[in-house]
CSV table of C-alpha atoms in Angstrom, one decimal:
chain,number,residue,atom,x,y,z
A,247,VAL,CA,-1.9,-184.6,9.5
A,248,LYS,CA,-5.5,-185.6,8.9
A,249,ALA,CA,-8.6,-183.5,9.4
A,250,PRO,CA,-11.6,-185.0,11.2
A,251,ILE,CA,-14.1,-186.8,9.0
A,252,TYR,CA,-17.5,-185.1,9.4
A,253,PRO,CA,-20.7,-186.7,8.4
A,254,GLN,CA,-21.6,-185.9,4.8
A,255,VAL,CA,-25.1,-184.8,5.8
A,256,VAL,CA,-23.5,-182.0,8.0
A,257,LEU,CA,-21.2,-180.8,5.3
A,258,ASN,CA,-24.1,-180.5,2.9
A,259,LEU,CA,-26.4,-178.4,5.1
A,260,PRO,CA,-27.5,-175.2,3.4
A,261,TYR,CA,-26.1,-172.1,5.0
A,262,ASP,CA,-29.5,-170.4,5.2
A,263,PHE,CA,-30.8,-173.4,7.0
A,264,ILE,CA,-28.1,-173.1,9.7
A,265,LEU,CA,-28.8,-169.4,10.1
A,266,ASN,CA,-32.5,-170.0,10.5
A,267,LYS,CA,-31.8,-172.3,13.4
A,268,LEU,CA,-29.9,-169.7,15.3
A,269,PRO,CA,-31.8,-167.4,17.7
A,270,HIS,CA,-32.3,-163.8,16.8
A,271,PRO,CA,-29.8,-161.4,18.5
A,272,SER,CA,-32.7,-159.7,20.2
A,273,GLU,CA,-33.5,-162.9,22.1
A,274,HIS,CA,-30.2,-162.5,24.0
A,275,ALA,CA,-30.8,-158.9,24.9
A,276,THR,CA,-30.7,-158.1,28.6
A,277,ALA,CA,-32.1,-155.1,30.5
A,278,ALA,CA,-28.6,-153.7,30.7
A,279,SER,CA,-28.3,-153.7,26.9
A,280,LEU,CA,-31.5,-151.7,26.3
A,281,SER,CA,-30.6,-148.0,25.9
A,282,ASP,CA,-34.0,-146.4,25.4
A,283,GLY,CA,-36.5,-149.3,25.6
A,284,ASN,CA,-36.7,-149.5,21.8
A,285,SER,CA,-33.3,-150.0,20.4
A,286,ILE,CA,-30.8,-152.7,21.4
A,287,CYS,CA,-27.2,-151.9,22.0
A,288,GLU,CA,-24.8,-154.8,21.9
A,289,ALA,CA,-22.3,-154.8,24.8
A,290,THR,CA,-18.8,-153.8,23.8
A,291,ILE,CA,-16.3,-156.7,23.7
A,292,ASN,CA,-13.4,-156.0,26.1
A,293,ILE,CA,-10.6,-157.1,23.8
A,294,ASP,CA,-7.9,-156.2,26.3
A,295,TYR,CA,-9.0,-158.6,28.9
A,296,ILE,CA,-9.7,-161.4,26.4
A,297,VAL,CA,-6.1,-161.1,25.0
A,298,ARG,CA,-4.7,-160.9,28.5
A,299,ALA,CA,-6.5,-164.1,29.5
A,300,MET,CA,-5.0,-165.9,26.5
A,301,SER,CA,-1.4,-164.8,27.4
A,302,PRO,CA,0.9,-166.0,30.1
A,303,PRO,CA,0.7,-166.1,33.0
A,304,GLU,CA,-3.1,-166.1,33.0
A,305,CYS,CA,-3.4,-168.9,30.4
A,306,PHE,CA,-1.8,-171.4,32.8
A,307,GLY,CA,-3.7,-170.3,35.9
A,308,LYS,CA,-1.4,-167.7,37.4
A,309,SER,CA,-3.8,-164.7,37.5
A,310,LYS,CA,-2.9,-161.1,37.9
A,311,ASN,CA,-5.4,-158.5,38.9
A,312,VAL,CA,-8.5,-158.8,36.7
A,313,ASP,CA,-11.4,-156.4,36.4
A,314,PRO,CA,-14.2,-157.9,38.6
A,315,VAL,CA,-16.7,-157.1,35.9
A,316,VAL,CA,-15.1,-159.5,33.5
A,317,SER,CA,-13.4,-161.9,35.9
A,318,THR,CA,-16.5,-164.2,36.0
A,319,ALA,CA,-16.7,-164.3,32.2
A,320,LEU,CA,-13.0,-165.0,31.8
A,321,ASP,CA,-12.7,-167.2,34.9
A,322,THR,CA,-9.0,-166.4,35.1
A,323,ASN,CA,-9.1,-166.3,38.9
A,324,THR,CA,-9.9,-170.0,39.0
A,325,ALA,CA,-6.6,-171.9,38.9
A,326,ILE,CA,-6.6,-174.6,36.2
A,327,LEU,CA,-3.8,-176.5,38.0
A,328,SER,CA,-4.1,-178.7,41.1
A,329,PRO,CA,-2.8,-177.3,44.4
A,330,THR,CA,1.0,-177.1,44.5
A,331,ARG,CA,2.6,-180.2,46.0
A,332,GLU,CA,6.2,-181.1,46.5
A,333,ALA,CA,7.5,-184.1,44.6
A,334,LYS,CA,9.6,-186.9,46.1
A,335,LEU,CA,11.4,-187.9,42.9
A,336,SER,CA,15.0,-187.8,44.1
A,337,SER,CA,14.5,-184.1,44.6
A,338,GLU,CA,17.6,-183.8,46.7
A,339,THR,CA,19.7,-184.2,43.5
A,340,ILE,CA,18.2,-181.0,42.1
A,341,ASP,CA,19.4,-178.1,44.3
A,342,GLY,CA,16.9,-175.5,45.0
A,343,LEU,CA,14.1,-176.9,42.9
A,344,VAL,CA,12.0,-178.7,45.4
A,345,ASN,CA,12.5,-177.6,49.0
A,346,PRO,CA,9.8,-178.2,51.6
A,347,ASN,CA,10.9,-175.1,53.4
A,348,GLU,CA,10.8,-172.9,50.3
A,349,GLU,CA,8.1,-170.3,50.5
A,350,ASP,CA,8.0,-169.7,46.7
A,351,THR,CA,6.5,-172.8,45.1
A,352,THR,CA,6.6,-171.3,41.6
A,353,TRP,CA,9.1,-173.8,40.5
A,354,ALA,CA,7.7,-176.8,42.3
A,355,LEU,CA,6.7,-179.7,40.1
A,356,GLY,CA,3.2,-179.3,41.4
A,357,SER,CA,3.0,-176.0,39.7
A,358,PHE,CA,3.2,-177.8,36.4
A,359,ALA,CA,1.9,-181.3,36.9
A,360,SER,CA,-1.6,-182.4,38.1
A,361,LYS,CA,-2.1,-184.4,41.3
A,362,PHE,CA,-2.9,-187.3,39.2
A,363,LEU,CA,0.5,-187.2,37.5
A,364,LEU,CA,2.4,-186.5,40.7
A,365,ASP,CA,0.8,-189.5,42.3
A,366,LEU,CA,1.8,-191.6,39.3
A,367,PHE,CA,5.4,-190.4,39.4
A,368,GLU,CA,5.7,-191.0,43.2
A,369,SER,CA,4.1,-194.5,43.2
A,370,ASN,CA,6.7,-195.7,40.7
A,371,SER,CA,9.7,-193.9,42.0
A,372,ASN,CA,10.8,-196.9,44.1
A,373,ASN,CA,9.3,-199.5,41.8
A,374,ASN,CA,11.6,-202.2,40.5
A,375,ASP,CA,9.2,-203.3,37.9
A,376,LEU,CA,10.9,-202.4,34.6
A,377,SER,CA,7.5,-202.3,32.8
A,378,SER,CA,6.3,-199.4,34.9
A,379,ASP,CA,9.4,-197.5,36.1
A,380,GLY,CA,9.3,-195.4,33.0
A,381,PHE,CA,6.8,-193.1,34.8
A,382,ALA,CA,9.5,-192.3,37.4
A,383,HIS,CA,11.9,-191.7,34.5
A,384,ILE,CA,9.7,-189.1,32.8
A,385,GLY,CA,9.1,-187.5,36.2
A,386,GLN,CA,12.9,-187.0,36.5
A,387,LEU,CA,12.9,-185.6,32.9
A,388,ILE,CA,10.4,-183.0,33.7
A,389,LEU,CA,12.1,-182.1,37.0
A,390,SER,CA,15.4,-181.6,35.1
A,391,LEU,CA,13.6,-179.5,32.5
A,392,ILE,CA,12.1,-177.2,35.2
A,393,ALA,CA,15.5,-176.9,36.9
A,394,LYS,CA,17.1,-175.9,33.7
A,395,LEU,CA,14.4,-173.3,33.0
A,396,LYS,CA,14.8,-171.9,36.5
A,397,GLN,CA,18.6,-171.6,35.9
A,398,ILE,CA,18.1,-169.8,32.6
A,399,ALA,CA,15.4,-167.5,34.0
A,400,SER,CA,17.8,-166.4,36.8
A,401,GLU,CA,20.0,-164.8,34.2
A,402,SER,CA,19.5,-161.0,34.1
A,403,ASP,CA,21.0,-160.5,30.7
A,404,ASP,CA,18.4,-160.5,27.9
A,405,GLY,CA,21.0,-161.6,25.3
A,406,THR,CA,21.7,-164.8,27.3
A,407,LYS,CA,17.9,-165.5,27.6
A,408,LYS,CA,17.5,-165.0,23.9
A,409,ARG,CA,20.3,-167.4,23.0
A,410,HIS,CA,18.8,-170.1,25.2
A,411,SER,CA,15.2,-169.5,24.4
A,412,LYS,CA,14.8,-171.5,21.2
A,413,THR,CA,17.1,-174.3,22.3
A,414,PHE,CA,15.1,-174.8,25.5
A,415,LEU,CA,11.7,-174.6,23.8
A,416,LEU,CA,12.8,-177.3,21.3
A,417,GLN,CA,14.1,-179.3,24.2
A,418,CYS,CA,10.6,-179.1,25.7
A,419,ILE,CA,9.1,-180.5,22.5
A,420,ARG,CA,11.7,-183.4,22.5
A,421,VAL,CA,11.0,-184.3,26.1
A,422,LYS,CA,7.3,-184.3,25.4
A,423,GLY,CA,7.7,-186.7,22.5
A,424,HIS,CA,10.1,-188.9,24.4
A,425,GLY,CA,7.7,-189.0,27.3
A,426,GLU,CA,4.8,-190.0,25.1
A,427,GLU,CA,6.9,-192.9,23.7
A,428,THR,CA,7.9,-194.0,27.2
A,429,ILE,CA,4.3,-194.0,28.4
A,430,GLY,CA,3.4,-196.1,25.4
A,431,LEU,CA,6.0,-198.7,26.5
A,432,CYS,CA,5.0,-198.7,30.2
A,433,ARG,CA,2.3,-200.8,31.9
A,434,ALA,CA,-0.4,-198.4,33.2
A,435,PRO,CA,-1.7,-199.0,36.7
A,436,ILE,CA,-4.9,-200.9,37.0
A,437,GLY,CA,-8.0,-198.9,36.2
A,438,ILE,CA,-6.0,-196.1,34.4
A,439,GLN,CA,-5.9,-195.7,30.7
A,440,LYS,CA,-2.7,-194.7,29.0
A,441,LYS,CA,-4.6,-192.1,27.0
A,442,THR,CA,-5.4,-190.3,30.2
A,443,ILE,CA,-1.7,-190.3,31.3
A,444,VAL,CA,-0.6,-189.0,27.9
A,445,ILE,CA,-3.1,-186.1,28.0
A,446,GLU,CA,-1.8,-185.1,31.5
A,447,TRP,CA,1.8,-185.5,30.4
A,448,ARG,CA,1.1,-183.2,27.4
A,449,LYS,CA,-0.5,-180.6,29.7
A,450,THR,CA,2.5,-180.7,32.0
A,451,CYS,CA,5.0,-180.2,29.1
A,452,GLU,CA,2.8,-177.4,27.7
A,453,ARG,CA,2.8,-175.6,31.0
A,454,VAL,CA,6.6,-175.7,31.1
A,455,TYR,CA,6.7,-174.5,27.5
A,456,LYS,CA,4.4,-171.6,28.2
A,457,ARG,CA,6.3,-170.7,31.4
A,458,ALA,CA,9.5,-170.7,29.4
A,459,ILE,CA,8.0,-168.3,26.9
A,460,TYR,CA,6.8,-166.0,29.7
A,461,VAL,CA,10.1,-165.9,31.7
A,462,LEU,CA,12.4,-165.7,28.7
A,463,SER,CA,10.6,-163.0,26.9
A,464,HIS,CA,11.8,-159.4,26.7
A,465,LYS,CA,11.1,-156.2,24.9
A,466,THR,CA,11.4,-157.5,21.3
A,467,VAL,CA,11.3,-161.2,21.7
A,468,GLY,CA,8.7,-163.6,23.0
A,469,ASN,CA,5.4,-163.1,24.7
A,470,GLY,CA,3.3,-160.2,23.3
A,471,ILE,CA,5.4,-159.9,20.1
A,472,THR,CA,3.6,-160.0,16.8
A,473,ALA,CA,5.5,-160.3,13.4
A,474,VAL,CA,4.4,-159.5,9.8
A,475,VAL,CA,6.3,-161.4,7.1
A,476,THR,CA,6.3,-160.6,3.4
A,477,ASP,CA,8.6,-160.9,0.4
A,478,SER,CA,8.8,-158.9,-2.9
A,479,ARG,CA,9.1,-162.2,-4.9
A,480,CYS,CA,5.3,-162.7,-4.3
A,481,HIS,CA,4.8,-159.8,-6.8
A,482,GLY,CA,5.8,-162.3,-9.5
A,483,HIS,CA,2.4,-163.9,-9.3
A,484,VAL,CA,0.4,-161.7,-11.8
A,485,THR,CA,-3.3,-162.4,-12.3
A,486,ALA,CA,-5.7,-160.8,-14.8
A,487,ASN,CA,-7.0,-157.3,-14.5
A,488,GLY,CA,-10.2,-157.3,-12.5
A,489,ALA,CA,-9.5,-160.6,-10.8
A,490,PHE,CA,-10.6,-161.0,-7.2
A,491,GLU,CA,-7.1,-162.2,-6.2
A,492,ARG,CA,-4.7,-159.5,-7.5
A,493,PRO,CA,-1.3,-158.0,-6.7
A,494,VAL,CA,-2.8,-155.0,-4.8
A,495,ARG,CA,-3.7,-157.2,-1.9
A,496,ILE,CA,-0.1,-157.3,-0.5
A,497,PRO,CA,0.5,-153.5,-0.5
A,498,ALA,CA,-3.0,-153.1,1.1
A,499,ALA,CA,-2.1,-155.6,3.8
A,500,ILE,CA,1.3,-154.0,4.5
A,501,GLN,CA,-0.3,-150.6,4.7
A,502,GLY,CA,-2.8,-151.9,7.2
A,503,ALA,CA,0.0,-153.5,9.2
A,504,ARG,CA,2.1,-150.3,9.2
A,505,LEU,CA,-1.0,-148.3,10.4
A,506,ALA,CA,-1.2,-150.9,13.2
A,507,GLY,CA,2.5,-150.2,14.1
A,508,ALA,CA,4.4,-153.0,12.2
A,509,GLY,CA,8.0,-152.0,11.8
A,510,LEU,CA,7.5,-149.0,14.1
A,511,LYS,CA,6.6,-150.5,17.5
A,512,PRO,CA,9.1,-152.8,19.2
A,513,ASN,CA,6.5,-155.4,19.8
A,514,MET,CA,5.4,-155.5,16.2
A,515,LEU,CA,8.1,-156.7,13.8
A,516,LEU,CA,8.0,-156.2,10.0
A,517,ILE,CA,10.1,-158.8,8.1
A,518,THR,CA,10.4,-158.1,4.3
A,519,LYS,CA,12.6,-161.0,3.2
A,520,VAL,CA,12.4,-164.7,3.7
A,521,GLU,CA,15.7,-166.5,4.0
A,522,ASP,CA,16.8,-168.9,1.2
A,523,SER,CA,17.2,-171.6,3.9
A,524,TYR,CA,13.4,-171.6,4.3
A,525,MET,CA,13.0,-171.7,0.5
A,526,SER,CA,15.2,-174.8,0.3
A,527,LEU,CA,13.4,-176.4,3.2
A,528,ALA,CA,10.0,-175.7,1.6
A,529,GLU,CA,10.9,-177.0,-1.9
A,530,ASP,CA,13.1,-180.0,-0.9
A,531,ASP,CA,11.3,-181.3,2.2
A,532,ILE,CA,7.9,-179.9,3.1
A,533,ILE,CA,6.1,-179.3,-0.2
A,534,PRO,CA,6.6,-182.9,-1.3
A,535,LYS,CA,4.9,-184.0,2.0
A,536,ALA,CA,1.9,-181.8,1.3
A,537,HIS,CA,1.4,-182.4,-2.4
A,538,LYS,CA,1.7,-185.3,-4.8
A,539,VAL,CA,4.9,-185.2,-6.9
A,540,SER,CA,2.8,-185.6,-10.1
A,541,TYR,CA,0.8,-182.4,-9.2
A,542,ILE,CA,4.0,-180.4,-8.5
A,543,LYS,CA,5.6,-181.5,-11.8
A,544,ARG,CA,2.5,-180.7,-13.8
A,545,LEU,CA,2.2,-177.3,-12.2
A,546,LYS,CA,5.9,-176.5,-12.7
A,547,SER,CA,5.7,-177.6,-16.4
A,548,LYS,CA,2.6,-175.5,-17.1
A,549,ILE,CA,4.2,-172.4,-15.6
A,550,ALA,CA,7.6,-172.9,-17.2
A,551,ALA,CA,5.9,-173.1,-20.7
A,552,LEU,CA,4.2,-169.6,-20.3
A,553,PRO,CA,5.6,-166.6,-22.2
A,554,VAL,CA,7.6,-164.2,-20.0
A,555,ASP,CA,4.9,-161.5,-20.4
A,556,ALA,CA,2.0,-163.8,-19.7
A,557,LYS,CA,-0.4,-162.9,-17.0
A,558,GLY,CA,-3.8,-164.1,-15.8
A,559,VAL,CA,-3.3,-167.6,-17.4
A,560,PRO,CA,-5.3,-170.5,-15.9
A,561,LEU,CA,-2.8,-172.7,-14.1
A,562,THR,CA,-4.5,-175.6,-12.5
A,563,ASP,CA,-6.7,-178.3,-14.2
A,564,ASP,CA,-9.8,-177.1,-12.4
A,565,SER,CA,-9.5,-173.7,-13.8
A,566,GLU,CA,-10.1,-175.1,-17.2
A,567,GLY,CA,-13.1,-177.0,-16.1
A,568,GLU,CA,-16.0,-176.3,-13.8
A,569,GLY,CA,-14.0,-174.2,-11.5
A,570,GLY,CA,-13.8,-171.3,-13.9
A,571,ASP,CA,-10.8,-169.0,-14.3
A,572,ASP,CA,-10.2,-168.4,-10.6
A,573,THR,CA,-6.7,-169.9,-10.1
A,574,MET,CA,-4.6,-167.9,-12.5
A,575,GLY,CA,-1.1,-166.7,-12.7
A,576,SER,CA,2.1,-166.0,-14.6
A,577,ARG,CA,5.7,-167.1,-15.2
A,578,GLY,CA,6.7,-166.2,-11.6
A,579,SER,CA,3.7,-167.9,-9.9
A,580,TYR,CA,5.5,-171.1,-8.8
A,581,THR,CA,8.3,-169.1,-7.2
A,582,ALA,CA,5.8,-166.8,-5.5
A,583,ALA,CA,3.8,-169.8,-4.2
A,584,THR,CA,7.1,-171.4,-2.8
A,585,VAL,CA,7.9,-168.1,-1.1
A,586,GLY,CA,4.5,-168.2,0.5
A,587,VAL,CA,5.2,-171.7,1.9
A,588,ALA,CA,8.7,-170.6,3.0
A,589,ALA,CA,7.2,-167.6,4.8
A,590,ALA,CA,4.7,-169.9,6.6
A,591,LEU,CA,7.6,-172.1,7.7
A,592,LYS,CA,9.6,-169.1,9.0
A,593,ALA,CA,6.5,-168.0,10.9
A,594,THR,CA,6.0,-171.4,12.4
A,595,ASP,CA,9.7,-171.5,13.4
A,596,MET,CA,9.4,-168.1,15.1
A,597,VAL,CA,6.3,-169.1,17.1
A,598,VAL,CA,7.4,-172.6,18.1
A,599,GLY,CA,10.9,-171.1,18.9
A,600,GLY,CA,9.4,-168.5,21.2
A,601,GLN,CA,10.4,-165.5,19.2
A,602,CYS,CA,6.9,-164.2,19.0
A,603,THR,CA,3.3,-165.0,19.9
A,604,ASN,CA,1.9,-164.9,16.4
A,605,VAL,CA,2.8,-164.1,12.8
A,606,PHE,CA,0.8,-162.7,9.9
A,607,CYS,CA,2.1,-163.7,6.4
A,608,ALA,CA,1.3,-161.1,3.7
A,609,THR,CA,2.0,-163.4,0.7
A,610,ARG,CA,0.5,-164.3,-2.6
A,611,PRO,CA,-0.9,-166.5,-4.1
A,612,PRO,CA,-3.0,-167.6,-1.0
A,613,GLY,CA,-2.3,-171.0,0.3
A,614,HIS,CA,-5.0,-172.8,2.2
A,615,HIS,CA,-7.4,-174.2,-0.4
A,616,ALA,CA,-5.0,-176.3,-2.5
A,617,GLY,CA,-5.4,-180.0,-2.1
A,618,ARG,CA,-2.8,-182.7,-2.1
A,619,GLU,CA,-3.3,-182.9,-5.8
A,620,LEU,CA,-6.5,-181.0,-6.8
A,621,HIS,CA,-10.0,-180.5,-5.6
A,622,PRO,CA,-9.7,-180.5,-1.8
A,623,MET,CA,-12.8,-182.0,-0.2
A,624,LYS,CA,-14.1,-182.6,-3.7
A,625,ALA,CA,-14.3,-178.9,-4.4
A,626,ILE,CA,-14.6,-177.8,-8.1
A,627,SER,CA,-12.0,-175.1,-7.6
A,628,ASN,CA,-8.5,-174.5,-6.0
A,629,GLY,CA,-9.7,-171.1,-4.7
A,630,PHE,CA,-6.8,-169.1,-6.1
A,631,CYS,CA,-4.3,-171.4,-4.4
A,632,LEU,CA,-1.4,-173.3,-6.0
A,633,LEU,CA,0.5,-174.7,-2.9
A,634,ASN,CA,-1.1,-175.2,0.5
A,635,ALA,CA,1.1,-173.1,2.8
A,636,ALA,CA,-1.2,-173.7,5.8
A,637,ALA,CA,-0.9,-177.5,5.4
A,638,CYS,CA,2.9,-177.1,5.0
A,639,ALA,CA,3.2,-175.1,8.2
A,640,ALA,CA,1.2,-177.7,10.1
A,641,ILE,CA,3.4,-180.5,8.7
A,642,PHE,CA,6.5,-178.6,9.6
A,643,ALA,CA,5.3,-177.9,13.2
A,644,THR,CA,4.3,-181.6,13.8
A,645,THR,CA,7.1,-183.4,12.1
A,646,PRO,CA,9.8,-184.7,14.4
A,647,GLN,CA,13.1,-182.8,14.2
A,648,SER,CA,14.9,-186.0,13.2
A,649,GLU,CA,12.9,-186.0,10.0
């Protein structure tokens, strides 16, 4: 996983310079936003409609009733998919999926794939050229995937849907990866770049994936579910009194989550323990991919040498140099940091597996500033972080299951 390389001159722009280049809020005021001719009232953001537009089915073009006042701004009434068409890829072998006489075209291939991709599938369905018949092959793959989803969705039992949900979503990811490799081995039609085909293929697989989350969701699993993950082992990371990053942050976060309904509402889960399987996954497989072994060994050795009652001790090399004493800890800091990574992995697994829409990890120490070894982006500080849980989550989400 590599971040984009931005021009150095952009990274070094002073923040006040950037702010000075932005127009004053009053320049955007409209007549409707003027309450008395003197003061300016900023329009209230309609969070409900924004969130609805980001959730299935609106996010893949299947709009429900939208307030006309915000429909233009959200543009959810405009379908992002091409008009539904019926595919000719041996559809007779998949009963009930593609039927020209079927009024409901929800499950037609054209509801997921663009006209561009449908044409590509059809033009190669009867092609004997081995260098290009892979397009017909991935067309059959996506048809089979849709047929399987339709079959699972027809089940009325929520328990059955829950059992099949994660397996099917992971199958979507496998089919997506297999399709990309197949496209790479095929000969693209004249005038069409493989990159364009790959992009359209990814969009198609993503639409199947999002449809699956939508139709397989129920009261406590799937679309619209938020989870909060924490673990008491994070309290082993003890910083100095008066430090910016201190133990009170977790109780404060959990209190805020509970006030929002975590652990009380069926659509907001509160998980207070991370399984040991995620701890092993973090320590044995993921952390070594995110950080150099030399950094991990040095950090472990420094923490292991601390007295049992030590707290607020500088842990990383930068804390003893120009970075100041910001990255501090105690004897339990490495375990706490590993728990933070494990929580991020569990959160990723829950989102990718369709168990919930998003997860908030209330863990310490924080985990998004730490570099592969030290000094991310040549910073003079680790920003209170020991292990980069955010990077570990990204690596976990993008690494093939075979690895």
